[in-house]
Amino acid sequence: MGKLTRRIFLKFTGSGAAVSTLALSSAAFAQQPTKSFPPGATTLPYPQQAIAKLGDLKINNPVSFSYPDGASPCALIKKGKPVSGGVGPDNDIVAYSTLCTHMGCPVLYDQAAETFKCPCHYSIFDPDKAGQMVTGQATENLPQIVLAYNDEEKSVYAIAVQGLIYGRQANII
């Protein structure tokens, strides 16, 4: 056997590392469940997620949840009067992303003013008017979570997002 040079050593160790990495990533890829999406689809389907039972909701008391994934905080509110995009027997249940559309700060629901307020740059959003930006630095409305109401179960489900969640190129990743 010939002399072991640095070049030969690096060739063998580099090749071994590449083969190991490829084998590990192939095994991890094979274990992931495959999802089937329609060919040529430009948007991915949203998951349907149960949020709350009608009997558990109190007027003007927000319920926190995440949708469409764990990194997307949201709030559901029963307004007690029909509102734009509202669901339920009284069309009074709405939900919004709680990431401010200006810089992604978490907005808080002010029960007294019945608005979402951003503590970072003072943007205010109106949940009665589809999350419309009222004042502040934001230039976009809060993304509204599209809800569905199942009358048989008396349950509210999140089924989509209308608008782009802050910091994303697409809501479904």
PDB file of C-alpha atoms in Angstrom:
ATOM      1  CA  MET A   1       0.000   0.000   0.000  1.00  0.00           C
ATOM      2  CA  GLY A   2       1.216   3.481  -0.889  1.00  0.00           C
ATOM      3  CA  LYS A   3       1.922   6.439   1.274  1.00  0.00           C
ATOM      4  CA  LEU A   4      -1.142   8.020   2.966  1.00  0.00           C
ATOM      5  CA  THR A   5      -1.145  11.650   1.887  1.00  0.00           C
ATOM      6  CA  ARG A   6      -3.343  14.387   3.190  1.00  0.00           C
ATOM      7  CA  ARG A   7      -5.219  14.445  -0.135  1.00  0.00           C
ATOM      8  CA  ILE A   8      -6.016  10.713   0.019  1.00  0.00           C
ATOM      9  CA  PHE A   9      -7.007  10.972   3.693  1.00  0.00           C
ATOM     10  CA  LEU A  10      -9.422  13.852   2.958  1.00  0.00           C
ATOM     11  CA  LYS A  11     -10.919  12.017  -0.029  1.00  0.00           C
ATOM     12  CA  PHE A  12     -11.727   8.949   2.050  1.00  0.00           C
ATOM     13  CA  THR A  13     -12.994  10.766   5.143  1.00  0.00           C
ATOM     14  CA  GLY A  14     -15.008  13.254   3.076  1.00  0.00           C
ATOM     15  CA  SER A  15     -16.596  10.457   1.058  1.00  0.00           C
ATOM     16  CA  GLY A  16     -17.408   8.554   4.240  1.00  0.00           C
ATOM     17  CA  ALA A  17     -19.058  11.596   5.814  1.00  0.00           C
ATOM     18  CA  ALA A  18     -21.104  12.255   2.669  1.00  0.00           C
ATOM     19  CA  VAL A  19     -22.299   8.635   2.483  1.00  0.00           C
ATOM     20  CA  SER A  20     -23.231   8.675   6.204  1.00  0.00           C
ATOM     21  CA  THR A  21     -25.154  11.922   5.863  1.00  0.00           C
ATOM     22  CA  LEU A  22     -26.990  10.681   2.785  1.00  0.00           C
ATOM     23  CA  ALA A  23     -27.922   7.410   4.503  1.00  0.00           C
ATOM     24  CA  LEU A  24     -29.216   9.193   7.612  1.00  0.00           C
ATOM     25  CA  SER A  25     -31.220  11.784   5.677  1.00  0.00           C
ATOM     26  CA  SER A  26     -32.692   9.078   3.412  1.00  0.00           C
ATOM     27  CA  ALA A  27     -33.800   7.093   6.464  1.00  0.00           C
ATOM     28  CA  ALA A  28     -35.353  10.171   8.079  1.00  0.00           C
ATOM     29  CA  PHE A  29     -37.106  11.094   4.834  1.00  0.00           C
ATOM     30  CA  ALA A  30     -38.476   7.579   4.441  1.00  0.00           C
ATOM     31  CA  GLN A  31     -40.008   7.710   7.951  1.00  0.00           C
ATOM     32  CA  GLN A  32     -41.923  10.945   7.331  1.00  0.00           C
ATOM     33  CA  PRO A  33     -45.544  10.450   6.316  1.00  0.00           C
ATOM     34  CA  THR A  34     -46.160  11.504   2.765  1.00  0.00           C
ATOM     35  CA  LYS A  35     -48.948  13.943   2.028  1.00  0.00           C
ATOM     36  CA  SER A  36     -50.705  13.901  -1.278  1.00  0.00           C
ATOM     37  CA  PHE A  37     -51.495  17.268  -2.804  1.00  0.00           C
ATOM     38  CA  PRO A  38     -53.210  17.950  -6.115  1.00  0.00           C
ATOM     39  CA  PRO A  39     -50.730  18.367  -8.977  1.00  0.00           C
ATOM     40  CA  GLY A  40     -50.174  22.018  -9.839  1.00  0.00           C
ATOM     41  CA  ALA A  41     -51.738  23.299  -6.601  1.00  0.00           C
ATOM     42  CA  THR A  42     -50.604  26.831  -5.770  1.00  0.00           C
ATOM     43  CA  THR A  43     -51.822  26.708  -2.181  1.00  0.00           C
ATOM     44  CA  LEU A  44     -51.761  23.898   0.327  1.00  0.00           C
ATOM     45  CA  PRO A  45     -54.944  22.810   2.096  1.00  0.00           C
ATOM     46  CA  TYR A  46     -55.552  24.119   5.609  1.00  0.00           C
ATOM     47  CA  PRO A  47     -56.154  21.625   8.419  1.00  0.00           C
ATOM     48  CA  GLN A  48     -59.514  21.629  10.173  1.00  0.00           C
ATOM     49  CA  GLN A  49     -59.024  22.154  13.902  1.00  0.00           C
ATOM     50  CA  ALA A  50     -61.582  22.124  16.718  1.00  0.00           C
ATOM     51  CA  ILE A  51     -61.280  25.309  18.793  1.00  0.00           C
ATOM     52  CA  ALA A  52     -64.100  25.472  21.324  1.00  0.00           C
ATOM     53  CA  LYS A  53     -67.564  24.322  22.313  1.00  0.00           C
ATOM     54  CA  LEU A  54     -70.265  26.998  22.188  1.00  0.00           C
ATOM     55  CA  GLY A  55     -71.225  26.383  25.840  1.00  0.00           C
ATOM     56  CA  ASP A  56     -67.654  27.165  26.976  1.00  0.00           C
ATOM     57  CA  LEU A  57     -67.537  30.609  25.329  1.00  0.00           C
ATOM     58  CA  LYS A  58     -68.291  33.758  27.297  1.00  0.00           C
ATOM     59  CA  ILE A  59     -69.108  37.061  25.620  1.00  0.00           C
ATOM     60  CA  ASN A  60     -66.054  39.308  25.134  1.00  0.00           C
ATOM     61  CA  ASN A  61     -63.706  36.792  26.787  1.00  0.00           C
ATOM     62  CA  PRO A  62     -60.938  35.705  24.363  1.00  0.00           C
ATOM     63  CA  VAL A  63     -59.888  32.074  23.947  1.00  0.00           C
ATOM     64  CA  SER A  64     -56.260  31.530  22.897  1.00  0.00           C
ATOM     65  CA  PHE A  65     -55.272  28.832  20.409  1.00  0.00           C
ATOM     66  CA  SER A  66     -52.736  28.262  17.631  1.00  0.00           C
ATOM     67  CA  TYR A  67     -53.602  27.875  13.954  1.00  0.00           C
ATOM     68  CA  PRO A  68     -52.636  26.647  11.373  1.00  0.00           C
ATOM     69  CA  ASP A  69     -49.632  25.432  13.363  1.00  0.00           C
ATOM     70  CA  GLY A  70     -48.100  25.784  16.829  1.00  0.00           C
ATOM     71  CA  ALA A  71     -46.114  28.890  15.827  1.00  0.00           C
ATOM     72  CA  SER A  72     -49.236  30.907  14.966  1.00  0.00           C
ATOM     73  CA  PRO A  73     -50.986  32.309  18.065  1.00  0.00           C
ATOM     74  CA  CYS A  74     -54.628  33.293  17.647  1.00  0.00           C
ATOM     75  CA  ALA A  75     -57.597  34.480  19.676  1.00  0.00           C
ATOM     76  CA  LEU A  76     -61.268  33.549  19.347  1.00  0.00           C
ATOM     77  CA  ILE A  77     -63.920  35.929  20.670  1.00  0.00           C
ATOM     78  CA  LYS A  78     -67.670  35.619  21.113  1.00  0.00           C
ATOM     79  CA  LYS A  79     -68.801  39.211  20.579  1.00  0.00           C
ATOM     80  CA  GLY A  80     -72.452  38.904  21.638  1.00  0.00           C
ATOM     81  CA  LYS A  81     -73.667  40.628  18.438  1.00  0.00           C
ATOM     82  CA  PRO A  82     -73.397  39.729  14.742  1.00  0.00           C
ATOM     83  CA  VAL A  83     -70.029  40.737  13.280  1.00  0.00           C
ATOM     84  CA  SER A  84     -68.290  40.520   9.901  1.00  0.00           C
ATOM     85  CA  GLY A  85     -67.176  36.943   9.282  1.00  0.00           C
ATOM     86  CA  GLY A  86     -68.883  35.726  12.446  1.00  0.00           C
ATOM     87  CA  VAL A  87     -70.135  32.155  12.834  1.00  0.00           C
ATOM     88  CA  GLY A  88     -72.395  30.368  15.274  1.00  0.00           C
ATOM     89  CA  PRO A  89     -76.122  30.694  15.907  1.00  0.00           C
ATOM     90  CA  ASP A  90     -75.780  34.469  16.358  1.00  0.00           C
ATOM     91  CA  ASN A  91     -72.953  35.048  13.815  1.00  0.00           C
ATOM     92  CA  ASP A  92     -70.957  36.551  16.672  1.00  0.00           C
ATOM     93  CA  ILE A  93     -67.876  34.294  16.961  1.00  0.00           C
ATOM     94  CA  VAL A  94     -64.671  35.477  15.242  1.00  0.00           C
ATOM     95  CA  ALA A  95     -60.966  34.689  15.466  1.00  0.00           C
ATOM     96  CA  TYR A  96     -57.754  36.448  14.450  1.00  0.00           C
ATOM     97  CA  SER A  97     -54.016  35.912  14.356  1.00  0.00           C
ATOM     98  CA  THR A  98     -52.514  37.726  17.321  1.00  0.00           C
ATOM     99  CA  LEU A  99     -49.301  38.685  15.532  1.00  0.00           C
ATOM    100  CA  CYS A 100     -49.326  42.383  14.649  1.00  0.00           C
ATOM    101  CA  THR A 101     -49.024  42.939  10.916  1.00  0.00           C
ATOM    102  CA  HIS A 102     -46.490  45.737  11.473  1.00  0.00           C
ATOM    103  CA  MET A 103     -43.588  43.868  13.106  1.00  0.00           C
ATOM    104  CA  GLY A 104     -45.059  40.676  14.543  1.00  0.00           C
ATOM    105  CA  CYS A 105     -45.470  41.762  18.164  1.00  0.00           C
ATOM    106  CA  PRO A 106     -48.212  39.845  19.988  1.00  0.00           C
ATOM    107  CA  VAL A 107     -51.396  41.912  20.085  1.00  0.00           C
ATOM    108  CA  LEU A 108     -53.596  41.794  23.176  1.00  0.00           C
ATOM    109  CA  TYR A 109     -57.374  41.892  23.307  1.00  0.00           C
ATOM    110  CA  ASP A 110     -58.598  44.863  25.361  1.00  0.00           C
ATOM    111  CA  GLN A 111     -61.968  43.756  26.761  1.00  0.00           C
ATOM    112  CA  ALA A 112     -62.984  47.284  27.801  1.00  0.00           C
ATOM    113  CA  ALA A 113     -62.309  48.824  24.374  1.00  0.00           C
ATOM    114  CA  GLU A 114     -63.194  45.592  22.515  1.00  0.00           C
ATOM    115  CA  THR A 115     -60.145  45.968  20.268  1.00  0.00           C
ATOM    116  CA  PHE A 116     -56.803  44.295  19.711  1.00  0.00           C
ATOM    117  CA  LYS A 117     -53.902  46.529  20.743  1.00  0.00           C
ATOM    118  CA  CYS A 118     -50.236  46.167  19.914  1.00  0.00           C
ATOM    119  CA  PRO A 119     -48.056  47.112  22.898  1.00  0.00           C
ATOM    120  CA  CYS A 120     -44.966  47.621  20.719  1.00  0.00           C
ATOM    121  CA  HIS A 121     -46.030  50.359  18.295  1.00  0.00           C
ATOM    122  CA  TYR A 122     -49.622  51.071  19.372  1.00  0.00           C
ATOM    123  CA  SER A 123     -51.545  49.733  16.386  1.00  0.00           C
ATOM    124  CA  ILE A 124     -55.214  49.047  17.113  1.00  0.00           C
ATOM    125  CA  PHE A 125     -57.410  46.529  15.253  1.00  0.00           C
ATOM    126  CA  ASP A 126     -61.214  46.201  15.276  1.00  0.00           C
ATOM    127  CA  PRO A 127     -62.515  42.615  15.548  1.00  0.00           C
ATOM    128  CA  ASP A 128     -66.059  43.798  14.736  1.00  0.00           C
ATOM    129  CA  LYS A 129     -64.879  44.875  11.276  1.00  0.00           C
ATOM    130  CA  ALA A 130     -62.882  41.851  10.088  1.00  0.00           C
ATOM    131  CA  GLY A 131     -59.734  42.834  12.041  1.00  0.00           C
ATOM    132  CA  GLN A 132     -59.515  46.221  10.348  1.00  0.00           C
ATOM    133  CA  MET A 133     -56.506  48.346  11.304  1.00  0.00           C
ATOM    134  CA  VAL A 134     -57.868  51.435  13.051  1.00  0.00           C
ATOM    135  CA  THR A 135     -54.741  53.366  13.955  1.00  0.00           C
ATOM    136  CA  GLY A 136     -50.999  52.904  14.398  1.00  0.00           C
ATOM    137  CA  GLN A 137     -48.003  51.751  12.402  1.00  0.00           C
ATOM    138  CA  ALA A 138     -49.600  48.655  10.858  1.00  0.00           C
ATOM    139  CA  THR A 139     -50.705  48.911   7.244  1.00  0.00           C
ATOM    140  CA  GLU A 140     -52.604  45.604   7.034  1.00  0.00           C
ATOM    141  CA  ASN A 141     -55.619  44.209   8.857  1.00  0.00           C
ATOM    142  CA  LEU A 142     -55.125  41.313  11.266  1.00  0.00           C
ATOM    143  CA  PRO A 143     -55.387  37.989   9.440  1.00  0.00           C
ATOM    144  CA  GLN A 144     -58.822  36.555  10.163  1.00  0.00           C
ATOM    145  CA  ILE A 145     -59.133  32.878  10.978  1.00  0.00           C
ATOM    146  CA  VAL A 146     -61.954  31.456   8.892  1.00  0.00           C
ATOM    147  CA  LEU A 147     -64.263  29.552  11.219  1.00  0.00           C
ATOM    148  CA  ALA A 148     -66.956  26.939  10.709  1.00  0.00           C
ATOM    149  CA  TYR A 149     -69.694  26.126  13.183  1.00  0.00           C
ATOM    150  CA  ASN A 150     -71.030  22.582  13.602  1.00  0.00           C
ATOM    151  CA  ASP A 151     -74.571  22.953  14.898  1.00  0.00           C
ATOM    152  CA  GLU A 152     -74.891  19.266  15.748  1.00  0.00           C
ATOM    153  CA  GLU A 153     -71.776  19.290  17.976  1.00  0.00           C
ATOM    154  CA  LYS A 154     -72.146  22.949  19.018  1.00  0.00           C
ATOM    155  CA  SER A 155     -68.449  23.328  18.176  1.00  0.00           C
ATOM    156  CA  VAL A 156     -66.339  25.966  16.428  1.00  0.00           C
ATOM    157  CA  TYR A 157     -63.602  24.875  14.009  1.00  0.00           C
ATOM    158  CA  ALA A 158     -60.761  26.797  12.362  1.00  0.00           C
ATOM    159  CA  ILE A 159     -60.668  25.912   8.659  1.00  0.00           C
ATOM    160  CA  ALA A 160     -58.477  28.557   6.944  1.00  0.00           C
ATOM    161  CA  VAL A 161     -56.759  31.934   7.278  1.00  0.00           C
ATOM    162  CA  GLN A 162     -57.804  35.022   5.366  1.00  0.00           C
ATOM    163  CA  GLY A 163     -54.712  37.200   5.021  1.00  0.00           C
ATOM    164  CA  LEU A 164     -51.030  36.473   5.515  1.00  0.00           C
ATOM    165  CA  ILE A 165     -49.708  35.762   9.015  1.00  0.00           C
ATOM    166  CA  TYR A 166     -46.796  38.065   9.899  1.00  0.00           C
ATOM    167  CA  GLY A 167     -43.356  36.830   8.921  1.00  0.00           C
ATOM    168  CA  ARG A 168     -44.493  34.215   6.430  1.00  0.00           C
ATOM    169  CA  GLN A 169     -44.427  33.803   2.698  1.00  0.00           C
ATOM    170  CA  ALA A 170     -47.283  31.302   3.017  1.00  0.00           C
ATOM    171  CA  ASN A 171     -49.544  30.409   5.949  1.00  0.00           C
ATOM    172  CA  ILE A 172     -49.156  26.664   5.406  1.00  0.00           C
ATOM    173  CA  ILE A 173     -45.523  25.635   5.607  1.00  0.00           C
TER     174      ILE A 173
END
